[in-house]
Coordinates of C-alpha atoms in Angstrom, one line a residue:
X98 CA -4.8 -9.7 -6.0
X99 CA -7.3 -12.1 -5.6
X100 CA -5.4 -15.0 -6.9
X101 CA -2.5 -14.1 -4.3
X102 CA -5.2 -13.6 -1.4
X103 CA -6.5 -17.2 -2.5
X104 CA -2.7 -18.9 -2.6
X105 CA -2.1 -17.2 0.6
X106 CA -5.4 -17.9 2.3
X107 CA -5.6 -14.6 3.7
X108 CA -8.7 -12.5 4.5
X109 CA -8.6 -9.2 3.5
X110 CA -10.5 -6.4 5.7
X111 CA -10.9 -3.1 4.3
X112 CA -11.4 0.0 6.5
X113 CA -12.2 2.9 4.0
X114 CA -14.2 6.1 4.4
X115 CA -18.0 6.3 3.3
X116 CA -16.9 8.7 0.3
X117 CA -14.2 8.8 -2.3
X118 CA -11.1 10.6 -1.2
X119 CA -8.9 12.5 -3.7
X120 CA -5.2 13.0 -3.1
X121 CA -2.5 14.7 -5.2
X122 CA -0.8 12.1 -7.6
X123 CA -0.8 9.9 -10.6
X124 CA -3.4 7.0 -10.7
X125 CA -1.0 4.6 -12.3
X126 CA 1.8 5.4 -9.7
X127 CA -0.3 5.2 -6.9
X128 CA -1.6 1.6 -8.2
X129 CA 1.7 0.6 -8.3
X130 CA 2.7 1.5 -4.5
X131 CA -0.6 -0.2 -3.4
X132 CA 0.1 -3.3 -5.6
X133 CA 3.5 -3.6 -4.3
X134 CA 2.7 -3.0 -0.7
X135 CA -0.1 -5.8 -0.6
X136 CA 2.3 -8.1 -2.3
X137 CA 4.7 -7.6 0.1
X138 CA 2.4 -8.3 3.1
X139 CA 1.2 -11.6 1.3
X140 CA 4.7 -12.4 0.9
X141 CA 5.2 -12.3 4.5
X142 CA 2.0 -14.1 5.3
X143 CA 3.1 -17.1 2.9
X144 CA 7.1 -16.9 4.5
X145 CA 5.7 -17.8 8.2
X146 CA 2.2 -18.1 8.0
X147 CA 0.2 -17.4 11.1
X148 CA -2.9 -19.7 11.9
X149 CA -5.1 -17.2 10.7
X150 CA -3.6 -15.0 8.1
X151 CA -5.1 -11.6 7.5
X152 CA -4.5 -8.6 5.8
X153 CA -6.0 -4.9 6.3
X154 CA -6.3 -2.3 3.9
X155 CA -7.2 1.2 5.7
X156 CA -7.3 4.5 4.4
X157 CA -6.9 7.6 7.1
X158 CA -7.9 10.6 6.2
X159 CA -6.2 13.8 8.1
X160 CA -6.5 17.4 7.5
X161 CA -3.8 17.6 4.5
X162 CA -3.1 14.2 3.8
X163 CA -4.3 10.6 3.3
X164 CA -2.7 7.8 4.8
X165 CA -3.1 4.2 3.3
X166 CA -2.1 1.3 5.4
X167 CA -1.4 -1.9 4.3
X168 CA -0.9 -4.3 7.7
X169 CA -0.2 -7.9 7.9
X170 CA -0.4 -10.3 10.8
X171 CA 2.9 -12.2 9.6
X172 CA 6.2 -12.6 11.1
X173 CA 7.3 -8.9 11.3
X174 CA 10.6 -7.4 10.9
X175 CA 13.9 -7.5 13.0
X176 CA 16.0 -4.6 13.3
X177 CA 18.4 -5.3 10.7
X178 CA 15.7 -6.2 8.0
X179 CA 13.6 -3.0 8.6
X180 CA 16.8 -0.8 8.3
X181 CA 17.4 -2.2 4.6
X182 CA 14.0 -2.3 3.6
X183 CA 14.2 0.6 1.1
X184 CA 17.8 0.3 0.0
X185 CA 17.9 -0.4 -3.4
X186 CA 19.2 -4.3 -4.3
X187 CA 18.6 -5.4 -0.6
X188 CA 16.2 -8.1 -0.5
X189 CA 15.6 -10.6 2.1
X190 CA 13.6 -12.6 -0.3
X191 CA 15.3 -15.6 -2.1
X192 CA 14.1 -14.5 -5.6
X193 CA 13.7 -10.8 -4.7
X194 CA 15.5 -8.1 -6.6
X195 CA 15.3 -5.4 -3.9
X196 CA 13.9 -2.8 -6.0
X197 CA 10.2 -2.8 -5.1
X198 CA 10.1 -0.6 -1.8
X199 CA 12.6 1.6 -2.8
X200 CA 10.6 2.3 -6.2
X201 CA 7.5 2.7 -4.0
X202 CA 9.2 5.3 -1.9
X203 CA 10.5 7.5 -5.1
X204 CA 6.8 6.9 -6.6
X205 CA 5.6 8.5 -3.3
X206 CA 8.5 11.3 -3.2
X207 CA 7.5 12.0 -6.7
X208 CA 3.6 12.6 -5.4
X209 CA 4.5 14.5 -2.6
X210 CA 4.3 11.8 -0.3
X211 CA 6.1 9.4 1.5
X212 CA 6.1 5.6 2.5
X213 CA 7.5 4.1 5.7
X214 CA 6.7 1.1 7.9
X215 CA 6.2 0.1 11.3
X216 CA 6.8 -3.4 12.4
X217 CA 6.6 -5.8 15.5
X218 CA 8.7 -9.4 15.4
X219 CA 6.0 -11.9 15.5
X220 CA 2.8 -9.9 15.5
X221 CA 3.0 -8.4 11.9
X222 CA 4.0 -4.9 9.8
X223 CA 2.0 -2.2 8.5
X224 CA 3.5 -0.5 5.6
X225 CA 1.9 3.2 4.8
X226 CA 1.9 5.4 2.0
X227 CA 0.9 8.9 2.6
X228 CA -0.2 11.4 0.0
X229 CA -1.2 15.0 0.2
X230 CA -4.9 16.0 -0.3
X231 CA -5.5 18.7 -3.2
X232 CA -5.3 22.3 -2.0
X233 CA -8.5 24.0 -2.0
X234 CA -9.4 25.4 -5.6
X235 CA -6.6 23.4 -7.0
X236 CA -9.1 20.3 -8.4
X237 CA -10.5 21.2 -12.3
X238 CA -14.3 21.7 -12.3
X239 CA -16.2 18.7 -12.5
X240 CA -17.4 18.1 -16.2
X241 CA -21.0 18.6 -16.6
X242 CA -23.7 16.1 -16.4
X243 CA -24.1 14.0 -19.5
X244 CA -27.4 14.2 -21.4
X245 CA -28.9 11.1 -22.7
X246 CA -28.2 10.3 -26.2
X247 CA -30.2 8.7 -28.9
X248 CA -29.0 6.3 -31.5

């Protein structure tokens, strides 16, 4: 999304744990959720640009799940728009199909998680995707270290 960030003029802040976090789910589906949430945030920053557009990607790890938050300082959502966000084919964008967020929510459900939003009109929105952490003992063993090979 580098090009979208530059085009929007938005700063990106990452707030991540020091160590990698494993979640239950599919990497490709998770990537689709993250990209869609970030693109929507960037669209909001372009629609009614604040003086200093910024986007924060934050990962908060709890005892049973991890929550990825995509926060923007755009125009935020009114009650009517927020109520229709996850309705298929309902879009506030002139060229939008209204499928992105409903697909994100469905992908999260397939992985045992959830997607939602909190928003304050005039202050921005925070979309979040929550996914369960693996249960103890449910991960496959790590592969053995590779030995050097000669050619």
